[in-house]
Short mmCIF file of C-alpha atoms and ligand atoms in Angstrom, two decimals:
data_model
loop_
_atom_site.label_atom_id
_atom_site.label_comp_id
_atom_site.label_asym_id
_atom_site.label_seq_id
_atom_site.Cartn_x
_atom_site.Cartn_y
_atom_site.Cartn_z
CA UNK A 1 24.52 17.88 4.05
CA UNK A 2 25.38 14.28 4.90
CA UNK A 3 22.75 11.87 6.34
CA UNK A 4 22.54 11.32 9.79
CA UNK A 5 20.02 8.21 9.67
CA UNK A 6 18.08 7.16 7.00
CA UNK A 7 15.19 4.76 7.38
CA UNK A 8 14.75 1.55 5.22
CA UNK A 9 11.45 0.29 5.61
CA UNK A 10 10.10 -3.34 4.26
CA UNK A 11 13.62 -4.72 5.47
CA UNK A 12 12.43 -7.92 5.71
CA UNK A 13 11.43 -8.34 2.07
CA UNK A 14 13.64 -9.65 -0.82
CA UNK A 15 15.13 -6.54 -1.88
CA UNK A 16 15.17 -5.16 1.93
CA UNK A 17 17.35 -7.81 2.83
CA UNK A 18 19.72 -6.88 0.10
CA UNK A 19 19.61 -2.83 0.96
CA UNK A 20 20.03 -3.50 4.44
CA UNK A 21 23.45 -4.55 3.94
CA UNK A 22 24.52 -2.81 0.56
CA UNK A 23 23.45 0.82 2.16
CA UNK A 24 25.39 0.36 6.02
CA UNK A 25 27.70 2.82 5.44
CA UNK A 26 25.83 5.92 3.54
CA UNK A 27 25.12 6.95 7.14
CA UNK A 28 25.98 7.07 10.78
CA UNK A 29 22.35 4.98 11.50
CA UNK A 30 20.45 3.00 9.73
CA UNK A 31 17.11 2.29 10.63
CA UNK A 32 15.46 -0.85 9.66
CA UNK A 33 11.93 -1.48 9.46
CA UNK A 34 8.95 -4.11 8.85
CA UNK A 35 5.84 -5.62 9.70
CA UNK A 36 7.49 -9.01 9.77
CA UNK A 37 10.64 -10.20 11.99
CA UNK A 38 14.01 -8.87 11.28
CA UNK A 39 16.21 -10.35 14.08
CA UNK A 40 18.31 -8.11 15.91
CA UNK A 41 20.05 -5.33 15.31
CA UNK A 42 23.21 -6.44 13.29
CA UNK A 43 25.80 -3.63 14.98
CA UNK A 44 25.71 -0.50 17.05
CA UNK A 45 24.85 1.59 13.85
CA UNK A 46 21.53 -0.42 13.35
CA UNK A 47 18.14 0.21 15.02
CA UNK A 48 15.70 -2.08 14.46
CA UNK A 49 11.72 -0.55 14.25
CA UNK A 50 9.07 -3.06 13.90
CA UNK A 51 6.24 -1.40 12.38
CA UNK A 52 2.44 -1.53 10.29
CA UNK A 53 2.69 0.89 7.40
CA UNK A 54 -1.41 1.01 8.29
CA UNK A 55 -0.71 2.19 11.47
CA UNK A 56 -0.28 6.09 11.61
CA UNK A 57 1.39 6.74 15.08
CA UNK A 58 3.78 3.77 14.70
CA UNK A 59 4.65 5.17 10.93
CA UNK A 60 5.12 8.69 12.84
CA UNK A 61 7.15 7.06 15.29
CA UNK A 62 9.45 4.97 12.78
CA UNK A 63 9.99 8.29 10.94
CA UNK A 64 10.90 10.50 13.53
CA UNK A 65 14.72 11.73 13.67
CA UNK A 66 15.01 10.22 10.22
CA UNK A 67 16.62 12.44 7.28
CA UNK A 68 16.08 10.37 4.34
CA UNK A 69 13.88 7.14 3.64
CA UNK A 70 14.06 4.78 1.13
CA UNK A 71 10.34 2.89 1.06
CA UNK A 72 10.16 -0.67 0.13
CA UNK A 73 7.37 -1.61 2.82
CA UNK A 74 4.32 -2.91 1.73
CA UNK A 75 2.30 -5.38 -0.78
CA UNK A 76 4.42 -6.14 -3.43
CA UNK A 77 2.08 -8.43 -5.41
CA UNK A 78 -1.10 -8.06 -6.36
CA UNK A 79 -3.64 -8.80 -3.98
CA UNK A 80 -7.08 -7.66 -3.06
CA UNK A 81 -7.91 -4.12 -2.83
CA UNK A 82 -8.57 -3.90 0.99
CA UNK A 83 -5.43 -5.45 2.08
CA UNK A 84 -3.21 -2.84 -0.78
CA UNK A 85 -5.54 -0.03 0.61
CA UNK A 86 -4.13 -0.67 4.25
CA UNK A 87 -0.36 -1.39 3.22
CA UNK A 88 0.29 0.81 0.19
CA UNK A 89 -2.54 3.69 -0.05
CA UNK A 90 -2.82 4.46 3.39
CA UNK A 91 0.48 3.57 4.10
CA UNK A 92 2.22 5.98 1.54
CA UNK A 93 -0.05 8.51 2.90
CA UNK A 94 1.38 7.78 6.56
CA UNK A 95 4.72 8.40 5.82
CA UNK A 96 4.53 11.11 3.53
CA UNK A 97 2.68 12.53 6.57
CA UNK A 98 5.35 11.72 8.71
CA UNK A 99 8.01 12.90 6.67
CA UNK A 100 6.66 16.21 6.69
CA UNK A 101 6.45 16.70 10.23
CA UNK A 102 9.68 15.50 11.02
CA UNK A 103 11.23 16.91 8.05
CA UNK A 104 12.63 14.36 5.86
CA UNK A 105 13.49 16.12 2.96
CA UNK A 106 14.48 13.31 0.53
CA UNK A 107 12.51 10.00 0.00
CA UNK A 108 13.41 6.94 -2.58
CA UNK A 109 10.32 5.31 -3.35
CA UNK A 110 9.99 1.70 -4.26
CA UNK A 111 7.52 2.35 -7.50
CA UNK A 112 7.03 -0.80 -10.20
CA UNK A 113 6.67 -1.20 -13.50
CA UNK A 114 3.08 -2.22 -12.84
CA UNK A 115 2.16 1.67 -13.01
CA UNK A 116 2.47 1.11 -16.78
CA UNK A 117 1.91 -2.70 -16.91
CA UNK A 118 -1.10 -2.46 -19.61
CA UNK A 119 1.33 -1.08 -22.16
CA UNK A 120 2.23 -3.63 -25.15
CA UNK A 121 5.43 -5.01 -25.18
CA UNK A 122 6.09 -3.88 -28.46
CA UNK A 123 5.66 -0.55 -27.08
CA UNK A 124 8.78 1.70 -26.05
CA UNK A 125 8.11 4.52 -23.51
CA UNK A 126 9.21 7.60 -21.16
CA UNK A 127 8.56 8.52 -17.79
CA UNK A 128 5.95 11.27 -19.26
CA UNK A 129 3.86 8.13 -20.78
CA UNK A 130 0.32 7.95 -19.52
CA UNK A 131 0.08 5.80 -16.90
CA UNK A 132 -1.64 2.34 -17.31
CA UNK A 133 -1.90 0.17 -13.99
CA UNK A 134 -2.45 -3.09 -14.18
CA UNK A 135 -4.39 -3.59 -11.47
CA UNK A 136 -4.87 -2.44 -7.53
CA UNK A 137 -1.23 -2.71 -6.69
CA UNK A 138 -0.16 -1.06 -9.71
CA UNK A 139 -2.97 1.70 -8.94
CA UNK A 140 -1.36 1.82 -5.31
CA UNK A 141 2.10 2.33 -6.88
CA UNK A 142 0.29 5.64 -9.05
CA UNK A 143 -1.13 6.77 -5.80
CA UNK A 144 2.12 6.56 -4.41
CA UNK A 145 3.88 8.50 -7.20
CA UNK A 146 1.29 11.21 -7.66
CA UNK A 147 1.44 11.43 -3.18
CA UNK A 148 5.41 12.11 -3.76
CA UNK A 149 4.58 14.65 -6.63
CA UNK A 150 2.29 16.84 -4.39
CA UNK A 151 4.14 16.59 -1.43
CA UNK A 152 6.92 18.02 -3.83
CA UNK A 153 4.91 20.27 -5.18
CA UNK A 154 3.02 21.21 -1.45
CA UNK A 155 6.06 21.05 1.22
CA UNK A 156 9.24 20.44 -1.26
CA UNK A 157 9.96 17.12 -0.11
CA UNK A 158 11.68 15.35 -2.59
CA UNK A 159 11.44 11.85 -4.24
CA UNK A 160 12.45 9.93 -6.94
CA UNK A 161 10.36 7.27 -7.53
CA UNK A 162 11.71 3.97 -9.15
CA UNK A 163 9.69 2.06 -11.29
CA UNK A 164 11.45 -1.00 -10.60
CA UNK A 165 11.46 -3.72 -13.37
CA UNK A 166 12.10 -7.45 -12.41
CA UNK A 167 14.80 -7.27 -9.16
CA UNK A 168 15.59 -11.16 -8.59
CA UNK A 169 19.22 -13.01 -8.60
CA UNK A 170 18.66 -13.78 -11.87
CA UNK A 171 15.96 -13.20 -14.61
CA UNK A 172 13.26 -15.96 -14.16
CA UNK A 173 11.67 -15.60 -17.58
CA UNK A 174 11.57 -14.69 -21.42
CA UNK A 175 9.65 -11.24 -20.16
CA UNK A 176 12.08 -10.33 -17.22
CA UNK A 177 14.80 -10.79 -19.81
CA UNK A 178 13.77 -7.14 -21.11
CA UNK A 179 12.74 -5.78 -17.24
CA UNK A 180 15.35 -7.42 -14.99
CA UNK A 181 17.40 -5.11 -12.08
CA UNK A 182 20.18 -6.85 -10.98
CA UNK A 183 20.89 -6.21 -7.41
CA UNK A 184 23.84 -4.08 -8.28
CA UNK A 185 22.38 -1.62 -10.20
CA UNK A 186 19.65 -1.32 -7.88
CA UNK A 187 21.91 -0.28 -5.50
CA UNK A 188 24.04 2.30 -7.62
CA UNK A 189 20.16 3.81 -8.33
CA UNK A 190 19.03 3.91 -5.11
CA UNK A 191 22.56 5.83 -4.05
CA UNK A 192 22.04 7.73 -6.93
CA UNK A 193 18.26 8.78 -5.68
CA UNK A 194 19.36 9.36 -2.21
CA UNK A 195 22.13 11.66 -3.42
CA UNK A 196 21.48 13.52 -7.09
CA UNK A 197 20.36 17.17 -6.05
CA UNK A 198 17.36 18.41 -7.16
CA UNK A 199 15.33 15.90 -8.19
CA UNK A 200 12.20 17.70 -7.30
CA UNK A 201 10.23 14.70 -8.02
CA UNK A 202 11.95 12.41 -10.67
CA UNK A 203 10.48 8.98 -12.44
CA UNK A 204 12.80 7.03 -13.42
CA UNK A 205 12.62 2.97 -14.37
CA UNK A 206 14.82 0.56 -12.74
CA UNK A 207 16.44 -2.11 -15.10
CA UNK A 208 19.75 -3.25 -16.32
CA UNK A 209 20.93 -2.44 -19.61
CA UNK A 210 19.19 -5.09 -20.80
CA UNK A 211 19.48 -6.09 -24.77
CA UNK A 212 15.41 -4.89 -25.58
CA UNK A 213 14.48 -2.64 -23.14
CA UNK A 214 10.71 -1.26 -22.93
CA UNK A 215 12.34 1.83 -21.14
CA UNK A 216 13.75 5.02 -22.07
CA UNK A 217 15.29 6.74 -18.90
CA UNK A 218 16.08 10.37 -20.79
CA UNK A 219 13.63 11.99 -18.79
CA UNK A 220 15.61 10.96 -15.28
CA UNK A 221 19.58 11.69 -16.66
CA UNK A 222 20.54 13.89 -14.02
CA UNK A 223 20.60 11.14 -11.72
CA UNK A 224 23.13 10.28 -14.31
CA UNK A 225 21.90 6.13 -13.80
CA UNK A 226 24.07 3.98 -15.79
CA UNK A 227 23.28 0.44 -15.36
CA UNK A 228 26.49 -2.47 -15.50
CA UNK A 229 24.79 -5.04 -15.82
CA UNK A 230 22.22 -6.78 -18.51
CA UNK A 231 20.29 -10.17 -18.36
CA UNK A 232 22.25 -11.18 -21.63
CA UNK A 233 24.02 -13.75 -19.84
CA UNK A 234 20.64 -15.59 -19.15
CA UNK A 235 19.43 -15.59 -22.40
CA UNK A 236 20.43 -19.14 -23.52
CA UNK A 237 18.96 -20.53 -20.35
CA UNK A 238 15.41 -18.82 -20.14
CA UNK A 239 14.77 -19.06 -23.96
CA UNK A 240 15.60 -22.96 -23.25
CA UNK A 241 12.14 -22.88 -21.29
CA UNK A 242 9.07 -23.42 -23.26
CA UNK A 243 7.60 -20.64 -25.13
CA UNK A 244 4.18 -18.74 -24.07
CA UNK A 245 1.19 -19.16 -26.46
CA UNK A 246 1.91 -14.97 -28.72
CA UNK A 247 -1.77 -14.45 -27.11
CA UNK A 248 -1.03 -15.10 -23.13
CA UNK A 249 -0.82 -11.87 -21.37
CA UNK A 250 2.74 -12.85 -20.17
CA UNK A 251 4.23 -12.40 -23.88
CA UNK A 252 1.72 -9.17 -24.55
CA UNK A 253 1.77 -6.75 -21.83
CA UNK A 254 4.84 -5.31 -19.56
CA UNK A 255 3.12 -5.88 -16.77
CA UNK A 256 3.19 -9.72 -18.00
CA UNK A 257 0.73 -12.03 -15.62
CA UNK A 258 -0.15 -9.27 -13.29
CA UNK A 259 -2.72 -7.35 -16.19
CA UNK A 260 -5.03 -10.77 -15.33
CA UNK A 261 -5.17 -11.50 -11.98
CA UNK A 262 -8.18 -11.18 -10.08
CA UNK A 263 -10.63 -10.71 -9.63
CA UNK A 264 -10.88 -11.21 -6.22
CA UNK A 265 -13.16 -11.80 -3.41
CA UNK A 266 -17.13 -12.39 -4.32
CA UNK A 267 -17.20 -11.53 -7.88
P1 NAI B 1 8.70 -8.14 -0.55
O1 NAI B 1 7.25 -8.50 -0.56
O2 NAI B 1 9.70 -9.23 -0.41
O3 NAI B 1 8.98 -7.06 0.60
C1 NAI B 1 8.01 -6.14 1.03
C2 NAI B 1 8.10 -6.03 2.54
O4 NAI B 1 7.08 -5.14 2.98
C3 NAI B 1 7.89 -7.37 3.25
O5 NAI B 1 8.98 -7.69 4.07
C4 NAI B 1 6.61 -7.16 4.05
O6 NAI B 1 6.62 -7.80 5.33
C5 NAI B 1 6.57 -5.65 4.19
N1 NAI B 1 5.20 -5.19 4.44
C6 NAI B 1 4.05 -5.62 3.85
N2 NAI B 1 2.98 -5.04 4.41
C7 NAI B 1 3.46 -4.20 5.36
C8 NAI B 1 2.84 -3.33 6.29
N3 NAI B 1 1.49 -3.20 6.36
N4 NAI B 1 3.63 -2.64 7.13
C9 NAI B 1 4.97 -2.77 7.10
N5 NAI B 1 5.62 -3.58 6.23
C10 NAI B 1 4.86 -4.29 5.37
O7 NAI B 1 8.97 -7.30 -1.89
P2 NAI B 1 10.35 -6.94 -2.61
O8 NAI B 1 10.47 -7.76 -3.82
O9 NAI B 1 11.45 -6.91 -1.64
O10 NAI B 1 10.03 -5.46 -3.09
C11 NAI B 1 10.34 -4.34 -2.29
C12 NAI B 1 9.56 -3.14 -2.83
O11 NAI B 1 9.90 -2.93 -4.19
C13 NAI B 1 8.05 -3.31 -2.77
O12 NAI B 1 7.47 -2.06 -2.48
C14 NAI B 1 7.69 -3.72 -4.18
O13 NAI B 1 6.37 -3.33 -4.51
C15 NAI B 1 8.73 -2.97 -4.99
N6 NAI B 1 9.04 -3.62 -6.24
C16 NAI B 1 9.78 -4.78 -6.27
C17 NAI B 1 10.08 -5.38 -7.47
C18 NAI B 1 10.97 -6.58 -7.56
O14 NAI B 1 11.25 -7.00 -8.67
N7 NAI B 1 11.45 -7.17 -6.48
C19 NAI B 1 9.54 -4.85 -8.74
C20 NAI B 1 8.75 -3.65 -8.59
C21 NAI B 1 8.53 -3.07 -7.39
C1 15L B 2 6.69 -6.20 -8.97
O1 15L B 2 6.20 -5.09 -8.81
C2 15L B 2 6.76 -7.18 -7.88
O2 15L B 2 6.96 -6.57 -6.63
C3 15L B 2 7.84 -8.23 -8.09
O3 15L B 2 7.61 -9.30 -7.20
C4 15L B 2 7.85 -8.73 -9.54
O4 15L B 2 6.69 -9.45 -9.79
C5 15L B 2 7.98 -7.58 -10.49
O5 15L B 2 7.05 -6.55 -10.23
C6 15L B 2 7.82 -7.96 -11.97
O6 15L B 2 7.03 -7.33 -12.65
O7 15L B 2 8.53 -8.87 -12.42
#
């Protein structure tokens, strides 16, 4: 059945902006929403929803008459625990909530490569890999991918949740070189998440087709994801910058700088 209105929360973020206009179109309304200002509604087929993912009425009330969602809201860096508890943990927890009693029944969930972040890069892996998060956001991003398995599981909502690489204009370093998105294929993979039947709940990692990629996708095929794009282009540019010492966490890990961050607050 076609969508009626699906809901695209942390509009006001990078990649928000960019959904809010690439998806118009994929149904009758589209639903914006964020905790920061997003202007007016840009034509009659837009409603605009201010709203704190912490806050569990609001989230109820964003969701309701909603038949699909796909969730970028929230901390997207890492930051200290309390502030990802409010934002991503409970936050996840609201909507999934919400989804359930207003009967979403398919949800495209903004996961990140930080899930597996303390892998080597020298390391190639699935979407059945153990997961290693490199810190509280990353952990948030697990919570948020193990929340969309049970609700699966529990009330058959599905999800598929993208472990999206590096989504910028333009890869910014010699790491995002092997995790860069470009905005296009972001936007074929969310369609492709919003629409695939069946995905039950389906991993899958968002990145170009990028010349050494960390990233087998096998295990997420039927949402039959084939990225046009690749951050080859860049390459003469970014390996023009100077090179990171082979010991800095940027060069060692996938997750790059985020695996040593923190800690924060009074330790
Ligand atoms: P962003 O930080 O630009 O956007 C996130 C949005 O969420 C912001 O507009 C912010 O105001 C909103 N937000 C934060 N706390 C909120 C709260 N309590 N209630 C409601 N809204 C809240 O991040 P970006 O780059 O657009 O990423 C979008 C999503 O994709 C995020 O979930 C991020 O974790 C995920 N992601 C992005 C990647 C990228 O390369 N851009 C890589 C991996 C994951
Ligand atoms: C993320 O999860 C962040 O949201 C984004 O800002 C980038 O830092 C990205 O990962 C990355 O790993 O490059």
């Amino acid at each position: 059945t076609p969508l009626q209105r699906l809901l695209l929360t942390g509009a006001a973020g990078g990649l928000g902006q960019v959904l809010r206009q690439r998806l118009r179109g994929l149904a009758p309304v589209l639903r914006v929403s964020d905790i920061a200002g997003m202007g007016a509604p840009r034509d009659a087929q837009e409603e605009v929803v201010p709203c704190d993912l912490a806050d569990k009425q609001a989230v109820d009330a964003m969701v309701a008459g909603c038949d699909a969602i796909v969730h970028l809201g929230g901390v997207s860096v890492e930051r200290p625990f309390e502030e990802v508890l409010e934002a991503n943990i409970k936050g996840i927890f609201h909507l999934y909530e919400a989804a359930r009693r207003h009967g979403v029944k398919r949800i495209v969930f903004a996961s990140s490569n930080h899930v597996i972040g303390f892998y080597q890069q020298s390391e190639k892996i699935d979407a059945h890999a153990r997961r290693r998060p490199d810190g509280y956001y990353g952990l948030s991003k697990s919570f948020g991918e193990d929340m969309a398995s049970f609700y699966f599981d529990r009330y058959g909502i599905e999800t598929v949740s993208i472990r999206i690489g590096s989504s910028f204009p333009a890869p910014k370093d010699r790491r995002m070189m092997h995790s860069w998105l470009s905005y296009d294929d972001l936007v074929q993979l969310v369609e492709k998440s919003l629409f695939t039947p069946n995905v039950g709940h389906t991993v899958v990692y968002g990145a170009s087709a990028n010349r050494d990629l960390w990233w087998d996708n096998h295990a997420a095929a039927h949402l039959g994801f084939v990225p046009k794009d690749s951050s080859e282009p860049w390459r003469a540019q970014v390996e023009a910058q100077p090179a990171p010492a082979a010991n800095d966490p940027v060069a060692v890990y996938q997750g790059g700088a985020f695996t040593a961050q923190g800690p924060f607050g009074d330790a």
